[in-house]
Coordinates of C-alpha atoms in Angstrom, one line a residue:
X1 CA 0.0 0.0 0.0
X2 CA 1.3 3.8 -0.5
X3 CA 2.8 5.4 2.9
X4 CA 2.1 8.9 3.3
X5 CA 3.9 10.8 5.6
X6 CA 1.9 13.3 8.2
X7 CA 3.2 17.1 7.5
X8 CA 1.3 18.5 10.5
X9 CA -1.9 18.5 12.4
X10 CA -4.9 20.3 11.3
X11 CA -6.8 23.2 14.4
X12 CA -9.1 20.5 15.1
X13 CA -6.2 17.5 16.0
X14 CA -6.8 15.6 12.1
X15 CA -3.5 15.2 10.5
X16 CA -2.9 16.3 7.2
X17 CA -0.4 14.5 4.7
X18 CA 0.1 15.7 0.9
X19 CA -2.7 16.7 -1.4
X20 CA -4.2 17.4 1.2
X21 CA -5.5 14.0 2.5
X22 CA -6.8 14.1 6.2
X23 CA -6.6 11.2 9.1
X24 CA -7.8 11.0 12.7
X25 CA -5.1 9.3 15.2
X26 CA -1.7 10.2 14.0
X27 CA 1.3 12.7 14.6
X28 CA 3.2 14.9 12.7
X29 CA 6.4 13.2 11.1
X30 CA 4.8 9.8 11.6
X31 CA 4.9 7.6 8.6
X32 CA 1.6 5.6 7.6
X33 CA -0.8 3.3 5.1
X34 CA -4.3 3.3 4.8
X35 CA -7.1 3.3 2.7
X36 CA -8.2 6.4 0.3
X37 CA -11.7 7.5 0.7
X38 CA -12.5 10.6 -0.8
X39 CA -10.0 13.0 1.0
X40 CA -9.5 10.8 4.1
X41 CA -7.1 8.1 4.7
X42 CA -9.2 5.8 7.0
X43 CA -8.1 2.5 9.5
X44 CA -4.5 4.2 8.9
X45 CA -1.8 1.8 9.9
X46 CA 1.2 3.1 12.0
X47 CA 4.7 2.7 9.9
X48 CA 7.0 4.5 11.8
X49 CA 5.7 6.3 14.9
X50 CA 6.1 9.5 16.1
X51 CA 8.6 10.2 19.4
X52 CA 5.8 12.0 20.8
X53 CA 3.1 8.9 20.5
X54 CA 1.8 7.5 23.8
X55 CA -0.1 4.7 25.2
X56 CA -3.6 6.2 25.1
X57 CA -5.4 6.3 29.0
X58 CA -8.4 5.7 28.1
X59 CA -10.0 1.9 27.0
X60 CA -12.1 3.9 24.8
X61 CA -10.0 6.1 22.8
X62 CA -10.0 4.2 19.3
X63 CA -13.6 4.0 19.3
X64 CA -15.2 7.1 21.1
X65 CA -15.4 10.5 19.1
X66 CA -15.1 12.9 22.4
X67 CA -11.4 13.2 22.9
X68 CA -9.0 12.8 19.8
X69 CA -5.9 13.4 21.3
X70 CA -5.3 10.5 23.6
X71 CA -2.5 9.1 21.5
X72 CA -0.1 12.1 22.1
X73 CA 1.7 12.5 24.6
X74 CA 1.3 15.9 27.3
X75 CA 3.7 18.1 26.3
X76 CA 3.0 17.5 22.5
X77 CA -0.8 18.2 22.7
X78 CA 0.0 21.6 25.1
X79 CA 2.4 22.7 22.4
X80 CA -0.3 21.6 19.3
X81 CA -2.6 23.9 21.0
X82 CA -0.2 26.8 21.8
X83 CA 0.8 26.7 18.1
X84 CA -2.9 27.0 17.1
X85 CA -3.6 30.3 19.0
X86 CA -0.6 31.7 18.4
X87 CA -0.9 30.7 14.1
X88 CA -4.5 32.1 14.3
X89 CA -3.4 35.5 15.9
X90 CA 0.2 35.6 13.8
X91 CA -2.4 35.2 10.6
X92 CA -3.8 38.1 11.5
X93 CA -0.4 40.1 12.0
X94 CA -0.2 40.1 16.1
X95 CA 2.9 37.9 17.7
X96 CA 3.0 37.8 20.9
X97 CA 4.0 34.7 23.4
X98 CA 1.7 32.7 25.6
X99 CA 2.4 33.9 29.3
X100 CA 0.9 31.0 30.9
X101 CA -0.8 28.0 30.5
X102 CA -3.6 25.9 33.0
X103 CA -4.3 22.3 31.9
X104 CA -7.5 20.7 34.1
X105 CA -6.7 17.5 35.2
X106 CA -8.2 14.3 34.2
X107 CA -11.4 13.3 35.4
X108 CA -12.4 17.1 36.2
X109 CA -15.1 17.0 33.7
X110 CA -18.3 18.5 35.7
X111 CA -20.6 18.4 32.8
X112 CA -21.5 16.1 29.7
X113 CA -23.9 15.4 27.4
X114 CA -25.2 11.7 26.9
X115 CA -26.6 9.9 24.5
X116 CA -29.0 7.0 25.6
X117 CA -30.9 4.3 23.6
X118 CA -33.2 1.6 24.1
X119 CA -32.0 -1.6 23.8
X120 CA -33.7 -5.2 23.6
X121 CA -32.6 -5.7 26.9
X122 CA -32.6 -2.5 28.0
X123 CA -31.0 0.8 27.6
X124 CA -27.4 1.9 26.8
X125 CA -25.7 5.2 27.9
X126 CA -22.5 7.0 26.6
X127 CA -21.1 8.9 23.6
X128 CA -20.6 8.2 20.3
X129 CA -18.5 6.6 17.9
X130 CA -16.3 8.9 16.2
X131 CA -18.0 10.6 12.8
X132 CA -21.4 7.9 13.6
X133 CA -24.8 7.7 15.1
X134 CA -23.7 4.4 17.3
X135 CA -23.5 4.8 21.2
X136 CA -21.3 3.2 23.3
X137 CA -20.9 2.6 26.9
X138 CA -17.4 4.8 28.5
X139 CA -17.5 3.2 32.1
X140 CA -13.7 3.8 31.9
X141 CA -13.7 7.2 30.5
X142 CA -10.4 9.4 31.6
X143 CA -12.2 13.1 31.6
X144 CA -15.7 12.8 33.6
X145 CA -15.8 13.0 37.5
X146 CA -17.4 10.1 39.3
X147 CA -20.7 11.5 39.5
X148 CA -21.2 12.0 36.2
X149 CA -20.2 8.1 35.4
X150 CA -22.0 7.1 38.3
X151 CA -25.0 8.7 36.7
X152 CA -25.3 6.0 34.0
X153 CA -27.5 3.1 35.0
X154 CA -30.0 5.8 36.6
X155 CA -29.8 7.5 32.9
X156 CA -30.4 4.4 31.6
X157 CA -33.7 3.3 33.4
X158 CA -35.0 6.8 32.7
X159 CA -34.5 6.2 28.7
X160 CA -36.7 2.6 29.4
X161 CA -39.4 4.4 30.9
X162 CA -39.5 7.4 28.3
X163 CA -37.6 6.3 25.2
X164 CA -38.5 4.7 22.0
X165 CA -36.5 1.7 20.1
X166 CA -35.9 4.4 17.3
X167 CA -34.9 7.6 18.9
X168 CA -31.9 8.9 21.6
X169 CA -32.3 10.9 24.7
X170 CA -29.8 13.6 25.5
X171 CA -29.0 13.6 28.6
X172 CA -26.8 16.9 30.2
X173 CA -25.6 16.2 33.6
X174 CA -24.3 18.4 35.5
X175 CA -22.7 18.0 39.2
X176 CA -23.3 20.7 41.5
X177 CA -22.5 21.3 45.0
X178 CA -26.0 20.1 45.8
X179 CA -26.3 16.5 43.4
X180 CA -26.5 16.2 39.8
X181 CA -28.7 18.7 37.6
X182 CA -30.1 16.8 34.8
X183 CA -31.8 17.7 31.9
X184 CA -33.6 14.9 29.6
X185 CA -34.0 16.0 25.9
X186 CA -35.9 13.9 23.5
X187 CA -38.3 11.6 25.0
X188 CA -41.8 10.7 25.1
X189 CA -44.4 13.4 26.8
X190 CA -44.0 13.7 30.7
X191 CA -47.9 12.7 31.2
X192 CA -50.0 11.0 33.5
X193 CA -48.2 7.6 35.2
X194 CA -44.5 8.3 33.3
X195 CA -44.5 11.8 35.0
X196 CA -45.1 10.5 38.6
X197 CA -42.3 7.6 37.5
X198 CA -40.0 10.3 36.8
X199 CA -41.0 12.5 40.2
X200 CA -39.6 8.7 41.5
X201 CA -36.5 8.4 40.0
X202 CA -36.2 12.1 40.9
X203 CA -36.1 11.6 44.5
X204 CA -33.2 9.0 44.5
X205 CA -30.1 10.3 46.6
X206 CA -27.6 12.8 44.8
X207 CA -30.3 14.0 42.0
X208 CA -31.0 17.7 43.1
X209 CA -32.8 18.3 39.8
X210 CA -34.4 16.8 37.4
X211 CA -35.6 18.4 33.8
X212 CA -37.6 16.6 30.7
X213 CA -37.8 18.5 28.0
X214 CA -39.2 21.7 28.6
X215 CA -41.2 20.3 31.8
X216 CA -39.9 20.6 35.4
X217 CA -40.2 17.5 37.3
X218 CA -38.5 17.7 40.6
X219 CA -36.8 19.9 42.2
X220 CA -35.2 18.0 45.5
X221 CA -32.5 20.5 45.9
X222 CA -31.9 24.0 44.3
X223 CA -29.1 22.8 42.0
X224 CA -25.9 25.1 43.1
X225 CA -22.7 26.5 41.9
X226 CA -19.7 28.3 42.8
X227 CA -18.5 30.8 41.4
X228 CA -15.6 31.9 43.6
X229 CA -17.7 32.0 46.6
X230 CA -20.7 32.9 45.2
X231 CA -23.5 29.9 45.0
X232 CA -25.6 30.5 41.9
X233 CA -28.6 28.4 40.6
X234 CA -28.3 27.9 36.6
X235 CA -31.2 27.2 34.5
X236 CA -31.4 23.2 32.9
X237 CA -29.0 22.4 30.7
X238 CA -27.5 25.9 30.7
X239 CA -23.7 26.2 29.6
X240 CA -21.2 26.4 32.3
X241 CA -17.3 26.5 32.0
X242 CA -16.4 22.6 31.6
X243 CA -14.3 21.8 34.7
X244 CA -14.5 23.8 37.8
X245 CA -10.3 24.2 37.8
X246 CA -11.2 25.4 34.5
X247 CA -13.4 28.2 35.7
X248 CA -11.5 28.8 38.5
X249 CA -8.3 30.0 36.1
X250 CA -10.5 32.1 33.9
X251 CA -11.8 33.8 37.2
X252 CA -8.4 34.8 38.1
X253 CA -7.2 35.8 35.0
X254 CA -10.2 37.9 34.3
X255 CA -10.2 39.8 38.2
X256 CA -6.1 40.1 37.7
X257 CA -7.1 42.4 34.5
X258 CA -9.6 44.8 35.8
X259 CA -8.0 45.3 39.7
X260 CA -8.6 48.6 40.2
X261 CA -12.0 49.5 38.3
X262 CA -15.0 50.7 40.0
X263 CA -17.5 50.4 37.4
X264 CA -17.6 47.0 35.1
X265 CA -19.1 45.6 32.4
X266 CA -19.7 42.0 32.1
X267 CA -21.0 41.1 28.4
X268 CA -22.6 37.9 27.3
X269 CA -22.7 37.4 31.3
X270 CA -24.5 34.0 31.6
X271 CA -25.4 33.4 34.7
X272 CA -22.7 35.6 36.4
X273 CA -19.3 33.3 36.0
X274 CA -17.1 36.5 36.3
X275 CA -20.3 39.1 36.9
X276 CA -20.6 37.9 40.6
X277 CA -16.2 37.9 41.6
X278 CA -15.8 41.3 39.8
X279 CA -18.5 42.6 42.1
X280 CA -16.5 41.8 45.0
X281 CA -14.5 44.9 44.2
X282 CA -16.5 46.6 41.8
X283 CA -19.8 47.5 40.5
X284 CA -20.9 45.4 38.0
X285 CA -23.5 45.8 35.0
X286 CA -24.2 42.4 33.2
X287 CA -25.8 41.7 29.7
X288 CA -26.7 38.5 28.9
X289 CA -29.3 37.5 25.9
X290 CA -30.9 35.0 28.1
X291 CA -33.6 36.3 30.5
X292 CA -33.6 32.9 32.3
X293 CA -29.4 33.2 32.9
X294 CA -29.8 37.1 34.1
X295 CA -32.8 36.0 36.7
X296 CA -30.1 33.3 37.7
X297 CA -27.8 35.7 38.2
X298 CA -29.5 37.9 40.2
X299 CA -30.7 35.5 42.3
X300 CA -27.3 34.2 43.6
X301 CA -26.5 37.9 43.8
X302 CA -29.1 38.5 46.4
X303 CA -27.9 35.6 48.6
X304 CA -24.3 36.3 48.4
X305 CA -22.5 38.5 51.3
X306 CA -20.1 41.3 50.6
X307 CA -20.4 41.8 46.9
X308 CA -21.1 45.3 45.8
X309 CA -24.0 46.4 43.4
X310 CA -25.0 44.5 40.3
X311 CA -27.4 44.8 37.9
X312 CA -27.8 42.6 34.9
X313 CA -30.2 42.9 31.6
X314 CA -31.5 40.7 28.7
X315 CA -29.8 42.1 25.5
X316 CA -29.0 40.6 22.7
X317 CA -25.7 41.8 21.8
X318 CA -25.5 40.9 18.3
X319 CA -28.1 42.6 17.1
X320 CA -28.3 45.4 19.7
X321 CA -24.6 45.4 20.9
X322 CA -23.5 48.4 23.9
X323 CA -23.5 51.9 21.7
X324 CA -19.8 53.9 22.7
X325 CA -21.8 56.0 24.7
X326 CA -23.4 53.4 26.7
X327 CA -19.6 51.9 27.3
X328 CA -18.2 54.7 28.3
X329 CA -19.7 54.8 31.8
X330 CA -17.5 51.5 32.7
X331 CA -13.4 51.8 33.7
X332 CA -13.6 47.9 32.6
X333 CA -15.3 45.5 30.3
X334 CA -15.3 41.6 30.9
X335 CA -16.1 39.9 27.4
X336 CA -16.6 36.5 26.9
X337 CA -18.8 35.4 23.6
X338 CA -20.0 32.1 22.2
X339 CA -17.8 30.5 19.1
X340 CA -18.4 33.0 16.6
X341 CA -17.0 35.6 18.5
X342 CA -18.9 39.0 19.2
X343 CA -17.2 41.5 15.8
X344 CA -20.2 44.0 16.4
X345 CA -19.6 44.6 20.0
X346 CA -16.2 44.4 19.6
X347 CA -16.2 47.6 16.7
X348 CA -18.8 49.3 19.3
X349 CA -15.7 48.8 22.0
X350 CA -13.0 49.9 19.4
X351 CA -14.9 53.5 19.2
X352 CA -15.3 53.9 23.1
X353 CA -12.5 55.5 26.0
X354 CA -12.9 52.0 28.2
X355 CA -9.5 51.3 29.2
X356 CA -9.7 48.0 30.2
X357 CA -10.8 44.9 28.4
X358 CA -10.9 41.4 30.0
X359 CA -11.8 39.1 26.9
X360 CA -12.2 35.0 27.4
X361 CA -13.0 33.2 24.1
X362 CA -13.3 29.4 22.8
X363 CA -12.3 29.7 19.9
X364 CA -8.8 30.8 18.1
X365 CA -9.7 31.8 15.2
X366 CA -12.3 35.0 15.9
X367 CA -10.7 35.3 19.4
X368 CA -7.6 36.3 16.6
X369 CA -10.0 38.5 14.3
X370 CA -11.7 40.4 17.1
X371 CA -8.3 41.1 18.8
X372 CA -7.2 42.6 15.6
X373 CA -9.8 45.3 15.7
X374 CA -8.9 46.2 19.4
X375 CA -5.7 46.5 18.9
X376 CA -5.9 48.4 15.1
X377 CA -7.8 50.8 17.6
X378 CA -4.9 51.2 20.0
X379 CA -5.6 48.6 22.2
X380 CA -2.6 46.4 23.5
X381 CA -2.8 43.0 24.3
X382 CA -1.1 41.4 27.5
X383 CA -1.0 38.4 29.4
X384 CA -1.9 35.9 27.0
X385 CA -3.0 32.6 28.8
X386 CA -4.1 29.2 27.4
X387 CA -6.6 27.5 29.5
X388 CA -7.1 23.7 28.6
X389 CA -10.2 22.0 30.2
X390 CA -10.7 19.6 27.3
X391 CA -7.3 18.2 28.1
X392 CA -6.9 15.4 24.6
X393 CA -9.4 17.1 22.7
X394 CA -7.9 20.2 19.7
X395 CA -10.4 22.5 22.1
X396 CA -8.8 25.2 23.7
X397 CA -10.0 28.6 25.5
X398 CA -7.7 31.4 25.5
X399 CA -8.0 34.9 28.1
X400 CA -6.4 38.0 27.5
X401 CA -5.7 41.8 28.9
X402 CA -6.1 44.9 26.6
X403 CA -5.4 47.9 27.6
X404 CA -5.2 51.6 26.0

């Protein structure tokens, strides 16, 4: 068979040999055979490996498609993801160095989504195969905390009562200082008998919440967490930073930059991750597009102690982004947008006097484009940090200082 040799890896962890033909499971340098489909070499075979290739940790790493960088040793997949930040920003004309880096450790995952399906026996809970519709089970998996694999066989009798033999119900789980918060999407109608059946299951130790679809079913205990001190409630299935090490270094980064401002804003908010530790030394206005997150928000507001004034509204700041004028009231902003990056509010900031800009994103690439505009407006970027909480996944989330 033709050997290919891999050139590099791809931002998303596929390596990439000439033509361009891509492949899941190799390393740069490492020579290889396989079969050509399309523009994929699949079921590659390993010819000469690379220095860098490790025994993967988990049993499920050749089959499962939610981590794709088992095979590859620490250090390698730290560097990999440091070269994709700093090639997305260098693309863009800005070099700078990665001050520091925070890597959660394994099994720190607080929050997953799983798939379930009926089986002829039964039920079957976990993720699936890479680039299929198949589930299998990940008793063994390397990134999810206890809780969330303990979850399973409870997950499982809930898709028995209220799935069918055709369909998957997503599960999010997430553990909170209280039990697990779990949201069921997918499933029959909560009516009549299978709603009590669920109020049931419901009331079984360590649940504190439990969700089907839009319907509420139980609520044992208010489902908390902390947020540097400050206990919020989130709404089902709400997004929340991935690992709680995770969070915690994207606090710190984010209250290092604006030490010293009295008046912040905190844009696309959520349910106050930095909104409620920036009010511990400043006031803080939050916008958020989500009613449900801002009433969150406010809520664990009004039970903390010792933070200082915050108010929070619904805005949808990609249509209606903060006008300059609106911005200039605040000594500091706190930014931290979904995927696509926020380039209207990020022009809107370019035009104001704020001095100080705290911005978190997930994603490289218009992390890189939105940094450009700041910084074509006199902005300067500092303290660049990598913060890894999908730790042998190509995801990555990146916080940085700008400052006039």
């Amino acid at each position: 068979m033709t050997q290919y040799t891999v050139e590099r890896l791809g931002h998303q962890g596929d390596g990439i040999v000439a033509g361009p033909l891509y492949v899941s499971g190799v390393l740069p340098g490492e020579v290889i055979t396989g079969e050509v489909v399309k523009d994929r070499i699949v079921n590659p075979s390993i010819i000469t490996p690379s220095e860098h290739r490790v025994k993967a940790p988990c049993s499920h790493a050749r089959s499962c498609g939610g981590c794709n960088l088992q095979h590859a040793s620490d250090e390698f997949v730290a560097d990999f993801k440091k070269s994709v930040i700093l090639k997305a920003l260098k693309t863009r004309g800005i070099d700078t160095d990665i001050v520091a880096s925070d890597t959660s450790s394994a099994n720190s995952r607080r929050r997953a989504v799983f798939s379930v399906r009926r089986t002829k026996k039964g039920a079957m809970a976990g993720f699936h195969v890479k680039a299929s519709d198949t589930v299998i089970p990940v008793p063994n998996c390397t990134i999810l905390r206890p809780a969330l694999k303990d979850a399973v066989p409870l997950l499982e009798e809930l898709t028995v009562l209220g799935g069918s033999r055709k369909g998957e119900i997503r599960f999010t789980v997430t553990e909170t200082r209280t039990g697990l918060d779990i949201l069921a999407q997918g499933g029959k109608p909560a009516e009549g008998m299978f709603q009590a059946q669920l109020a049931q299951i419901a009331a079984r130790p360590g649940v504190a919440r439990l969700t089907w679809d839009d319907e509420l079913i139980a609520t044992v205990e208010m489902p908390m967490v902390d947020f540097d001190g400050a206990l919020v409630t989130p709404p089902p299935g709400t997004f929340l930073q991935a690992t709680e090490e995770g969070q915690n270094a994207l606090i710190s980064a984010v209250t290092d930059t604006i030490a010293g401002a009295n008046h912040v804003a905190d844009l696309f908010a959520g349910c106050g991750t930095f909104s409620l530790p920036a009010a511990r030394n400043a006031e803080v206005h939050a916008f958020e597009g989500e009613k449900v997150m801002i009433d969150s928000l406010l809520n664990g507001w009004r039970r903390a102690k010792g933070l200082k004034m915050v108010k929070a509204d619904a805005r949808d700041l990609f249509r209606r982004p903060l006008m300059p004028d609106e911005l200039n009231r605040f000594d500091a902003i706190i930014i931290d947008p979904p995927r696509a990056g926020a380039e209207a509010q990020i022009i809107e900031i370019a035009k104001s006097t704020v001095e100080t800009i705290a911005m978190v994103s997930c994603n490289p690439v218009s992390f890189a484009r939105d940094a450009e505009i700041l910084i074509n407006a006199g902005y300067q970027m500092k303290n660049l940090r990598m913060i890894d909480q999908f730790r042998w996944s190509s995801h990555v989330e990146i916080s940085a200082a700008f400052h006039r």
